[in-house]
């Protein structure tokens, strides 16, 4: 099993390299978010400009795995194009943008100016902090807390740790505790958004933009929470954050369908057709697979750790099959099919999405490294 698995994963990574090469040769310096009819270039709405780091991020993954200098050259170029966004106050996504690009670049070189970009991005993101409610607000407004921010708050922890800034650390920890208390439910499921009274900080309730409803369990949001809290545990070593990630993982494992690829919302009525009913979101599966591989190394309980690892690999086995891999469709430009961006706005539904591509590559790279070390 493990040698067939290893060769399937390696083949999927090779295909991913081909598709990224094809994209940047066809559309140089272009940062797509989602495909339309399997093609990256179109005039569709961005909703918000948050995925720029995933293209360069894949290039860094390819370089770090193979040592190929062409990928490094491309990775540096596509990272540098994002440098100005260290000051971007319009999005809550600076972790997505810089932790996948400037962090691997800095870790490879130790160049102080690269680290300065990361620290500045962390400080910029921290300016979204709402002291009354104790959270970093989303791009939609001061009243809004998104579960996705759990994947971005690690850049504030990073900046706090590197500069020994206790206030920055407190901001990041407070955001995580508010998210845990307001968006993560006792059963481990999550809401996409929480709304607050801006003046008093009073919590008004759970709601959503991209999920089925305020009380549903949007699959990608749950994946962001699982992986985000695991990343925060890795940075802080505080067991309170590991507990949240494991609670999310418990829900994930208990509700995953037989074929191991999540539907877009765990509360969707599967008797209804897509997009509101039985629509898969492969990108949520890719994010969770990568997060579960890390969580398996963090969990104290050996049985739970084994379940996380086995589930992550089973999910990847499903995603490398022809149903999900773009190689099975002639002229398809994406790597991973059947992702979803925004159902209500009908953006990127049943298409390839940039974060699906990135986390698929990241999870496969981690899994291959692990399998190679065992063989
Ligand atoms: N904005 C984050 C997401 O669509 O998942």
mmCIF file of C-alpha atoms and ligand atoms in Angstrom:
data_model
loop_
_atom_site.group_PDB
_atom_site.id
_atom_site.type_symbol
_atom_site.label_atom_id
_atom_site.label_comp_id
_atom_site.label_asym_id
_atom_site.label_seq_id
_atom_site.Cartn_x
_atom_site.Cartn_y
_atom_site.Cartn_z
ATOM 1 C CA UNK A 1 0.000 0.000 0.000
ATOM 2 C CA UNK A 2 2.591 2.523 1.012
ATOM 3 C CA UNK A 3 4.695 2.182 -2.150
ATOM 4 C CA UNK A 4 1.600 2.571 -4.381
ATOM 5 C CA UNK A 5 0.554 5.522 -2.229
ATOM 6 C CA UNK A 6 3.992 7.100 -2.475
ATOM 7 C CA UNK A 7 4.071 6.783 -6.246
ATOM 8 C CA UNK A 8 0.531 8.237 -6.575
ATOM 9 C CA UNK A 9 1.492 11.198 -4.397
ATOM 10 C CA UNK A 10 4.740 11.782 -6.304
ATOM 11 C CA UNK A 11 2.834 11.659 -9.612
ATOM 12 C CA UNK A 12 0.298 14.195 -8.302
ATOM 13 C CA UNK A 13 3.136 16.515 -7.244
ATOM 14 C CA UNK A 14 4.740 16.192 -10.664
ATOM 15 C CA UNK A 15 1.419 17.089 -12.268
ATOM 16 C CA UNK A 16 1.117 20.072 -9.875
ATOM 17 C CA UNK A 17 4.523 21.354 -11.042
ATOM 18 C CA UNK A 18 3.418 21.043 -14.675
ATOM 19 C CA UNK A 19 0.188 22.938 -14.049
ATOM 20 C CA UNK A 20 1.895 25.786 -12.173
ATOM 21 C CA UNK A 21 4.511 26.084 -14.961
ATOM 22 C CA UNK A 22 1.743 26.157 -17.536
ATOM 23 C CA UNK A 23 -0.162 28.870 -15.626
ATOM 24 C CA UNK A 24 2.792 31.223 -15.222
ATOM 25 C CA UNK A 25 3.983 30.729 -18.793
ATOM 26 C CA UNK A 26 0.507 31.476 -20.149
ATOM 27 C CA UNK A 27 -0.270 34.349 -17.747
ATOM 28 C CA UNK A 28 2.967 35.807 -16.310
ATOM 29 C CA UNK A 29 2.671 37.838 -13.081
ATOM 30 C CA UNK A 30 -1.013 37.003 -12.771
ATOM 31 C CA UNK A 31 -2.491 35.907 -9.416
ATOM 32 C CA UNK A 32 -5.711 33.977 -10.020
ATOM 33 C CA UNK A 33 -8.169 32.992 -7.286
ATOM 34 C CA UNK A 34 -10.451 30.401 -8.901
ATOM 35 C CA UNK A 35 -11.066 28.844 -12.306
ATOM 36 C CA UNK A 36 -14.135 29.254 -14.502
ATOM 37 C CA UNK A 37 -14.811 26.171 -16.632
ATOM 38 C CA UNK A 38 -11.370 24.972 -15.593
ATOM 39 C CA UNK A 39 -9.530 28.093 -16.861
ATOM 40 C CA UNK A 40 -7.667 30.520 -14.587
ATOM 41 C CA UNK A 41 -8.021 33.723 -16.597
ATOM 42 C CA UNK A 42 -11.465 35.373 -16.498
ATOM 43 C CA UNK A 43 -13.142 38.564 -15.315
ATOM 44 C CA UNK A 44 -14.941 37.044 -12.313
ATOM 45 C CA UNK A 45 -15.204 39.025 -9.076
ATOM 46 C CA UNK A 46 -12.430 38.524 -6.462
ATOM 47 C CA UNK A 47 -14.750 39.265 -3.509
ATOM 48 C CA UNK A 48 -11.531 39.935 -1.604
ATOM 49 C CA UNK A 49 -7.896 39.748 -2.724
ATOM 50 C CA UNK A 50 -6.466 37.160 -0.339
ATOM 51 C CA UNK A 51 -4.800 34.353 -2.278
ATOM 52 C CA UNK A 52 -1.652 35.943 -3.748
ATOM 53 C CA UNK A 53 0.730 33.959 -1.521
ATOM 54 C CA UNK A 54 -0.445 30.548 -2.636
ATOM 55 C CA UNK A 55 1.148 30.697 -6.099
ATOM 56 C CA UNK A 56 4.614 31.633 -4.824
ATOM 57 C CA UNK A 57 3.974 29.300 -1.868
ATOM 58 C CA UNK A 58 3.686 26.315 -4.200
ATOM 59 C CA UNK A 59 6.921 27.352 -5.923
ATOM 60 C CA UNK A 60 8.713 27.387 -2.557
ATOM 61 C CA UNK A 61 7.331 23.915 -1.796
ATOM 62 C CA UNK A 62 8.572 22.628 -5.163
ATOM 63 C CA UNK A 63 12.025 24.141 -4.635
ATOM 64 C CA UNK A 64 12.376 22.898 -1.071
ATOM 65 C CA UNK A 65 11.460 19.376 -2.135
ATOM 66 C CA UNK A 66 13.545 19.105 -5.308
ATOM 67 C CA UNK A 67 16.270 21.742 -4.884
ATOM 68 C CA UNK A 68 15.430 22.928 -8.424
ATOM 69 C CA UNK A 69 16.923 26.416 -8.834
ATOM 70 C CA UNK A 70 14.337 27.454 -11.464
ATOM 71 C CA UNK A 71 11.583 27.026 -8.882
ATOM 72 C CA UNK A 72 13.543 29.126 -6.432
ATOM 73 C CA UNK A 73 14.016 31.896 -8.979
ATOM 74 C CA UNK A 74 10.296 31.853 -9.739
ATOM 75 C CA UNK A 75 9.385 31.675 -6.041
ATOM 76 C CA UNK A 76 11.502 34.731 -5.221
ATOM 77 C CA UNK A 77 9.969 36.654 -8.125
ATOM 78 C CA UNK A 78 6.349 35.812 -7.204
ATOM 79 C CA UNK A 79 7.041 36.527 -3.513
ATOM 80 C CA UNK A 80 8.625 39.904 -4.236
ATOM 81 C CA UNK A 81 5.548 40.955 -6.212
ATOM 82 C CA UNK A 82 3.629 40.765 -2.912
ATOM 83 C CA UNK A 83 6.051 42.715 -0.728
ATOM 84 C CA UNK A 84 4.013 45.937 -0.733
ATOM 85 C CA UNK A 85 1.115 44.091 0.847
ATOM 86 C CA UNK A 86 2.911 44.044 4.211
ATOM 87 C CA UNK A 87 1.126 47.393 4.704
ATOM 88 C CA UNK A 88 -2.270 46.293 3.329
ATOM 89 C CA UNK A 89 -4.979 47.203 5.831
ATOM 90 C CA UNK A 90 -7.888 46.153 3.595
ATOM 91 C CA UNK A 91 -7.645 42.411 4.189
ATOM 92 C CA UNK A 92 -7.345 40.081 7.179
ATOM 93 C CA UNK A 93 -5.242 37.644 5.136
ATOM 94 C CA UNK A 94 -1.644 38.721 5.663
ATOM 95 C CA UNK A 95 -0.770 35.359 7.199
ATOM 96 C CA UNK A 96 -1.929 33.543 4.061
ATOM 97 C CA UNK A 97 0.079 35.955 1.902
ATOM 98 C CA UNK A 98 3.375 36.040 3.803
ATOM 99 C CA UNK A 99 3.691 32.786 5.760
ATOM 100 C CA UNK A 100 3.650 30.801 2.508
ATOM 101 C CA UNK A 101 6.208 33.048 0.788
ATOM 102 C CA UNK A 102 8.469 35.257 2.936
ATOM 103 C CA UNK A 103 8.673 32.733 5.775
ATOM 104 C CA UNK A 104 10.196 29.889 3.720
ATOM 105 C CA UNK A 105 12.388 32.455 1.944
ATOM 106 C CA UNK A 106 13.638 33.859 5.252
ATOM 107 C CA UNK A 107 14.125 30.386 6.737
ATOM 108 C CA UNK A 108 16.274 29.445 3.764
ATOM 109 C CA UNK A 109 18.476 32.533 3.787
ATOM 110 C CA UNK A 110 18.323 34.136 7.247
ATOM 111 C CA UNK A 111 18.247 37.548 5.494
ATOM 112 C CA UNK A 112 17.080 40.172 7.987
ATOM 113 C CA UNK A 113 15.157 42.341 5.432
ATOM 114 C CA UNK A 114 12.962 39.332 4.637
ATOM 115 C CA UNK A 115 12.150 38.873 8.285
ATOM 116 C CA UNK A 116 11.366 42.581 8.590
ATOM 117 C CA UNK A 117 8.604 42.100 5.991
ATOM 118 C CA UNK A 118 7.092 39.274 8.058
ATOM 119 C CA UNK A 119 7.204 41.332 11.243
ATOM 120 C CA UNK A 120 5.637 44.345 9.520
ATOM 121 C CA UNK A 121 2.857 42.166 8.081
ATOM 122 C CA UNK A 122 2.155 40.852 11.600
ATOM 123 C CA UNK A 123 2.019 44.398 12.982
ATOM 124 C CA UNK A 124 -0.279 45.527 10.147
ATOM 125 C CA UNK A 125 -2.675 42.642 10.761
ATOM 126 C CA UNK A 126 -2.708 43.427 14.500
ATOM 127 C CA UNK A 127 -4.128 46.889 13.686
ATOM 128 C CA UNK A 128 -7.449 45.123 13.012
ATOM 129 C CA UNK A 129 -7.798 44.405 16.753
ATOM 130 C CA UNK A 130 -11.085 45.493 18.334
ATOM 131 C CA UNK A 131 -10.370 45.895 22.052
ATOM 132 C CA UNK A 132 -14.027 45.939 23.168
ATOM 133 C CA UNK A 133 -14.833 42.526 21.690
ATOM 134 C CA UNK A 134 -11.264 41.191 21.830
ATOM 135 C CA UNK A 135 -10.839 40.068 18.215
ATOM 136 C CA UNK A 136 -9.219 40.959 14.874
ATOM 137 C CA UNK A 137 -12.009 42.119 12.591
ATOM 138 C CA UNK A 138 -12.567 40.680 9.116
ATOM 139 C CA UNK A 139 -12.381 42.709 5.918
ATOM 140 C CA UNK A 140 -16.179 43.164 5.892
ATOM 141 C CA UNK A 141 -16.159 45.532 8.880
ATOM 142 C CA UNK A 142 -15.316 46.209 12.509
ATOM 143 C CA UNK A 143 -18.295 44.198 13.752
ATOM 144 C CA UNK A 144 -17.186 40.997 12.043
ATOM 145 C CA UNK A 145 -15.002 38.099 13.237
ATOM 146 C CA UNK A 146 -14.205 35.345 10.691
ATOM 147 C CA UNK A 147 -13.020 31.816 11.481
ATOM 148 C CA UNK A 148 -10.508 32.156 8.567
ATOM 149 C CA UNK A 149 -8.479 34.628 10.636
ATOM 150 C CA UNK A 150 -7.227 31.662 12.706
ATOM 151 C CA UNK A 151 -4.942 30.825 9.769
ATOM 152 C CA UNK A 152 -3.608 34.402 9.682
ATOM 153 C CA UNK A 153 -3.106 35.132 13.372
ATOM 154 C CA UNK A 154 0.085 32.978 13.411
ATOM 155 C CA UNK A 155 1.896 35.854 11.677
ATOM 156 C CA UNK A 156 1.134 38.060 14.689
ATOM 157 C CA UNK A 157 2.456 35.370 17.040
ATOM 158 C CA UNK A 158 5.528 35.127 14.816
ATOM 159 C CA UNK A 159 6.141 38.883 14.972
ATOM 160 C CA UNK A 160 5.515 38.929 18.735
ATOM 161 C CA UNK A 161 7.949 36.087 19.400
ATOM 162 C CA UNK A 162 10.688 37.423 17.111
ATOM 163 C CA UNK A 163 10.507 40.962 18.549
ATOM 164 C CA UNK A 164 9.632 39.914 22.122
ATOM 165 C CA UNK A 165 6.597 42.187 22.000
ATOM 166 C CA UNK A 166 4.272 41.236 24.875
ATOM 167 C CA UNK A 167 1.417 43.504 23.693
ATOM 168 C CA UNK A 168 1.405 41.898 20.271
ATOM 169 C CA UNK A 169 1.383 38.481 21.934
ATOM 170 C CA UNK A 170 -1.597 39.459 24.064
ATOM 171 C CA UNK A 171 -3.499 40.686 20.997
ATOM 172 C CA UNK A 172 -2.968 37.364 19.227
ATOM 173 C CA UNK A 173 -3.880 35.261 22.274
ATOM 174 C CA UNK A 174 -7.005 37.305 22.953
ATOM 175 C CA UNK A 175 -8.156 36.864 19.343
ATOM 176 C CA UNK A 176 -7.723 33.086 19.622
ATOM 177 C CA UNK A 177 -9.666 32.891 22.898
ATOM 178 C CA UNK A 178 -12.525 35.011 21.521
ATOM 179 C CA UNK A 179 -12.653 32.819 18.397
ATOM 180 C CA UNK A 180 -12.710 29.688 20.547
ATOM 181 C CA UNK A 181 -15.464 31.051 22.787
ATOM 182 C CA UNK A 182 -17.646 32.592 20.072
ATOM 183 C CA UNK A 183 -17.152 30.562 16.891
ATOM 184 C CA UNK A 184 -16.131 27.064 18.023
ATOM 185 C CA UNK A 185 -19.011 25.024 19.418
ATOM 186 C CA UNK A 186 -18.825 22.374 22.152
ATOM 187 C CA UNK A 187 -19.111 19.580 19.545
ATOM 188 C CA UNK A 188 -16.083 20.969 17.630
ATOM 189 C CA UNK A 189 -18.031 22.410 14.697
ATOM 190 C CA UNK A 190 -17.523 26.085 13.824
ATOM 191 C CA UNK A 191 -19.475 29.093 12.585
ATOM 192 C CA UNK A 192 -17.992 31.140 9.756
ATOM 193 C CA UNK A 193 -18.642 34.555 11.305
ATOM 194 C CA UNK A 194 -19.486 36.170 14.618
ATOM 195 C CA UNK A 195 -21.008 39.638 14.862
ATOM 196 C CA UNK A 196 -20.362 42.084 17.687
ATOM 197 C CA UNK A 197 -21.703 45.437 18.812
ATOM 198 C CA UNK A 198 -18.781 47.679 17.878
ATOM 199 C CA UNK A 199 -19.333 50.159 20.725
ATOM 200 C CA UNK A 200 -19.854 47.773 23.626
ATOM 201 C CA UNK A 201 -18.119 44.659 22.277
ATOM 202 C CA UNK A 202 -21.226 42.599 23.107
ATOM 203 C CA UNK A 203 -21.461 39.388 21.071
ATOM 204 C CA UNK A 204 -24.590 39.416 18.882
ATOM 205 C CA UNK A 205 -24.487 35.954 17.307
ATOM 206 C CA UNK A 206 -23.085 33.498 14.763
ATOM 207 C CA UNK A 207 -23.667 34.071 11.066
ATOM 208 C CA UNK A 208 -22.099 33.247 7.686
ATOM 209 C CA UNK A 209 -21.149 34.496 4.231
ATOM 210 C CA UNK A 210 -19.841 31.313 2.633
ATOM 211 C CA UNK A 211 -21.561 28.555 4.611
ATOM 212 C CA UNK A 212 -25.142 27.290 4.529
ATOM 213 C CA UNK A 213 -26.310 29.222 7.611
ATOM 214 C CA UNK A 214 -25.114 30.804 10.853
ATOM 215 C CA UNK A 215 -25.695 27.573 12.747
ATOM 216 C CA UNK A 216 -24.257 25.203 10.106
ATOM 217 C CA UNK A 217 -20.718 23.807 9.835
ATOM 218 C CA UNK A 218 -19.094 25.271 6.701
ATOM 219 C CA UNK A 219 -16.431 22.661 5.882
ATOM 220 C CA UNK A 220 -13.637 25.044 4.896
ATOM 221 C CA UNK A 221 -14.141 27.170 7.987
ATOM 222 C CA UNK A 222 -13.820 24.069 10.135
ATOM 223 C CA UNK A 223 -10.609 23.150 8.289
ATOM 224 C CA UNK A 224 -9.226 26.669 8.855
ATOM 225 C CA UNK A 225 -9.958 26.357 12.562
ATOM 226 C CA UNK A 226 -8.471 22.866 12.924
ATOM 227 C CA UNK A 227 -5.265 23.866 11.156
ATOM 228 C CA UNK A 228 -5.114 27.397 12.599
ATOM 229 C CA UNK A 229 -5.380 26.312 16.240
ATOM 230 C CA UNK A 230 -2.793 23.599 15.576
ATOM 231 C CA UNK A 231 -0.410 26.243 14.159
ATOM 232 C CA UNK A 232 -1.031 28.450 17.191
ATOM 233 C CA UNK A 233 -0.263 25.517 19.493
ATOM 234 C CA UNK A 234 3.001 24.951 17.597
ATOM 235 C CA UNK A 235 3.983 28.587 18.214
ATOM 236 C CA UNK A 236 2.802 28.967 21.818
ATOM 237 C CA UNK A 237 2.903 25.408 23.235
ATOM 238 C CA UNK A 238 -0.304 26.320 25.113
ATOM 239 C CA UNK A 239 -2.457 23.170 25.500
ATOM 240 C CA UNK A 240 -5.637 25.289 25.485
ATOM 241 C CA UNK A 241 -5.144 25.809 21.730
ATOM 242 C CA UNK A 242 -4.348 22.150 21.033
ATOM 243 C CA UNK A 243 -7.638 21.252 22.727
ATOM 244 C CA UNK A 244 -9.583 23.384 20.221
ATOM 245 C CA UNK A 245 -7.817 21.889 17.212
ATOM 246 C CA UNK A 246 -8.506 18.378 18.517
ATOM 247 C CA UNK A 247 -12.154 19.275 19.151
ATOM 248 C CA UNK A 248 -12.400 20.412 15.505
ATOM 249 C CA UNK A 249 -10.665 17.215 14.374
ATOM 250 C CA UNK A 250 -13.123 15.117 16.404
ATOM 251 C CA UNK A 251 -16.039 16.691 14.518
ATOM 252 C CA UNK A 252 -14.229 16.341 11.190
ATOM 253 C CA UNK A 253 -13.471 12.638 11.629
ATOM 254 C CA UNK A 254 -16.976 11.837 12.883
ATOM 255 C CA UNK A 255 -18.758 13.581 9.991
ATOM 256 C CA UNK A 256 -16.548 12.870 6.968
ATOM 257 C CA UNK A 257 -18.442 10.946 4.260
ATOM 258 C CA UNK A 258 -17.474 7.430 3.229
ATOM 259 C CA UNK A 259 -15.317 8.615 0.286
ATOM 260 C CA UNK A 260 -13.336 10.932 2.642
ATOM 261 C CA UNK A 261 -13.913 14.147 0.668
ATOM 262 C CA UNK A 262 -16.095 16.633 2.577
ATOM 263 C CA UNK A 263 -19.221 18.223 1.214
ATOM 264 C CA UNK A 264 -18.979 22.041 1.227
ATOM 265 C CA UNK A 265 -21.006 22.298 4.444
ATOM 266 C CA UNK A 266 -21.411 19.450 6.924
ATOM 267 C CA UNK A 267 -25.073 20.493 7.379
ATOM 268 C CA UNK A 268 -25.961 20.545 3.654
ATOM 269 C CA UNK A 269 -29.006 18.481 2.685
ATOM 270 C CA UNK A 270 -27.434 15.743 0.572
ATOM 271 C CA UNK A 271 -30.804 14.936 -0.987
ATOM 272 C CA UNK A 272 -30.624 18.314 -2.694
ATOM 273 C CA UNK A 273 -28.529 18.927 -5.841
ATOM 274 C CA UNK A 274 -25.385 21.119 -5.973
ATOM 275 C CA UNK A 275 -24.503 23.838 -5.298
ATOM 276 C CA UNK A 276 -26.546 24.092 -2.050
ATOM 277 C CA UNK A 277 -26.880 20.340 -1.504
ATOM 278 C CA UNK A 278 -24.467 17.523 -2.385
ATOM 279 C CA UNK A 279 -21.524 19.647 -3.541
ATOM 280 C CA UNK A 280 -18.012 18.565 -2.573
ATOM 281 C CA UNK A 281 -15.293 21.030 -1.522
ATOM 282 C CA UNK A 282 -11.956 19.370 -2.240
ATOM 283 C CA UNK A 283 -10.120 22.467 -0.968
ATOM 284 C CA UNK A 284 -11.514 21.930 2.530
ATOM 285 C CA UNK A 285 -10.245 18.348 2.314
ATOM 286 C CA UNK A 286 -6.760 19.486 1.275
ATOM 287 C CA UNK A 287 -6.508 22.032 4.117
ATOM 288 C CA UNK A 288 -7.716 19.528 6.701
ATOM 289 C CA UNK A 289 -5.353 16.824 5.392
ATOM 290 C CA UNK A 290 -2.378 19.139 5.871
ATOM 291 C CA UNK A 291 -3.591 20.235 9.313
ATOM 292 C CA UNK A 292 -4.274 16.665 10.449
ATOM 293 C CA UNK A 293 -0.751 15.574 9.469
ATOM 294 C CA UNK A 294 0.619 18.229 11.842
ATOM 295 C CA UNK A 295 -1.945 17.486 14.537
ATOM 296 C CA UNK A 296 -0.954 13.811 14.439
ATOM 297 C CA UNK A 297 2.537 14.891 15.565
ATOM 298 C CA UNK A 298 1.144 17.129 18.315
ATOM 299 C CA UNK A 299 -1.580 14.949 19.877
ATOM 300 C CA UNK A 300 -0.628 13.319 23.173
ATOM 301 C CA UNK A 301 -2.927 10.348 22.723
ATOM 302 C CA UNK A 302 -1.416 7.716 20.374
ATOM 303 C CA UNK A 303 -4.794 6.369 19.228
ATOM 304 C CA UNK A 304 -6.068 9.796 18.276
ATOM 305 C CA UNK A 305 -2.758 10.658 16.595
ATOM 306 C CA UNK A 306 -2.978 7.489 14.463
ATOM 307 C CA UNK A 307 -6.583 8.322 13.514
ATOM 308 C CA UNK A 308 -5.569 11.826 12.391
ATOM 309 C CA UNK A 309 -2.721 10.464 10.265
ATOM 310 C CA UNK A 310 -4.808 7.678 8.716
ATOM 311 C CA UNK A 311 -7.646 10.084 7.905
ATOM 312 C CA UNK A 312 -5.279 12.612 6.337
ATOM 313 C CA UNK A 313 -3.767 9.914 4.103
ATOM 314 C CA UNK A 314 -7.178 8.489 3.201
ATOM 315 C CA UNK A 315 -8.289 11.990 2.194
ATOM 316 C CA UNK A 316 -5.189 12.432 0.035
ATOM 317 C CA UNK A 317 -5.743 8.991 -1.533
ATOM 318 C CA UNK A 318 -9.192 10.208 -2.588
ATOM 319 C CA UNK A 319 -7.906 13.545 -3.892
ATOM 320 C CA UNK A 320 -5.180 12.020 -6.095
ATOM 321 C CA UNK A 321 -7.767 9.800 -7.847
ATOM 322 C CA UNK A 322 -8.960 10.781 -11.376
ATOM 323 C CA UNK A 323 -12.250 12.194 -10.057
ATOM 324 C CA UNK A 324 -10.330 15.012 -8.342
ATOM 325 C CA UNK A 325 -7.062 15.384 -10.218
ATOM 326 C CA UNK A 326 -7.155 17.850 -13.136
ATOM 327 C CA UNK A 327 -5.041 15.499 -15.281
ATOM 328 C CA UNK A 328 -8.157 13.470 -16.053
ATOM 329 C CA UNK A 329 -9.793 16.355 -17.993
ATOM 330 C CA UNK A 330 -8.249 17.506 -21.302
ATOM 331 C CA UNK A 331 -7.084 21.165 -21.230
ATOM 332 C CA UNK A 332 -8.093 21.607 -17.602
ATOM 333 C CA UNK A 333 -5.797 24.239 -16.047
ATOM 334 C CA UNK A 334 -6.153 23.479 -12.333
ATOM 335 C CA UNK A 335 -4.534 20.780 -10.210
ATOM 336 C CA UNK A 336 -7.406 19.831 -7.910
ATOM 337 C CA UNK A 337 -10.991 19.742 -9.209
ATOM 338 C CA UNK A 338 -14.275 20.185 -7.313
ATOM 339 C CA UNK A 339 -13.355 23.032 -4.976
ATOM 340 C CA UNK A 340 -15.714 25.815 -3.935
ATOM 341 C CA UNK A 341 -15.080 29.494 -3.272
ATOM 342 C CA UNK A 342 -18.382 31.289 -2.589
ATOM 343 C CA UNK A 343 -21.684 29.476 -3.115
ATOM 344 C CA UNK A 344 -24.038 32.389 -2.486
ATOM 345 C CA UNK A 345 -22.171 34.621 -4.938
ATOM 346 C CA UNK A 346 -21.724 31.700 -7.358
ATOM 347 C CA UNK A 347 -17.948 32.264 -7.532
ATOM 348 C CA UNK A 348 -15.673 29.307 -8.196
ATOM 349 C CA UNK A 349 -18.269 26.631 -7.444
ATOM 350 C CA UNK A 350 -17.107 23.137 -8.447
ATOM 351 C CA UNK A 351 -13.847 24.590 -9.772
ATOM 352 C CA UNK A 352 -10.158 24.753 -8.857
ATOM 353 C CA UNK A 353 -9.283 27.327 -6.209
ATOM 354 C CA UNK A 354 -5.808 28.658 -5.402
ATOM 355 C CA UNK A 355 -5.820 27.642 -1.724
ATOM 356 C CA UNK A 356 -7.006 24.145 -2.711
ATOM 357 C CA UNK A 357 -3.977 23.883 -5.013
ATOM 358 C CA UNK A 358 -1.580 25.171 -2.334
ATOM 359 C CA UNK A 359 -2.752 23.042 0.590
ATOM 360 C CA UNK A 360 -2.979 19.958 -1.643
ATOM 361 C CA UNK A 361 0.673 20.476 -2.627
ATOM 362 C CA UNK A 362 1.637 21.184 0.994
ATOM 363 C CA UNK A 363 -0.158 18.096 2.345
ATOM 364 C CA UNK A 364 1.277 15.831 -0.379
ATOM 365 C CA UNK A 365 4.767 17.199 0.265
ATOM 366 C CA UNK A 366 4.470 16.462 3.996
ATOM 367 C CA UNK A 367 3.037 12.997 3.338
ATOM 368 C CA UNK A 368 5.742 12.101 0.788
ATOM 369 C CA UNK A 369 8.476 13.221 3.196
ATOM 370 C CA UNK A 370 6.970 11.035 5.895
ATOM 371 C CA UNK A 371 6.492 8.000 3.637
ATOM 372 C CA UNK A 372 10.028 8.340 2.225
ATOM 373 C CA UNK A 373 11.473 8.415 5.736
ATOM 374 C CA UNK A 374 9.667 5.138 6.501
ATOM 375 C CA UNK A 375 10.721 3.273 3.344
HETATM 376 N N1 LIG B 1 -11.615 33.871 2.611
HETATM 377 C C1 LIG B 1 -11.296 32.573 3.018
HETATM 378 C C2 LIG B 1 -12.066 31.511 2.361
HETATM 379 O O1 LIG B 1 -12.767 31.726 1.372
HETATM 380 O O2 LIG B 1 -11.969 30.414 2.802
#
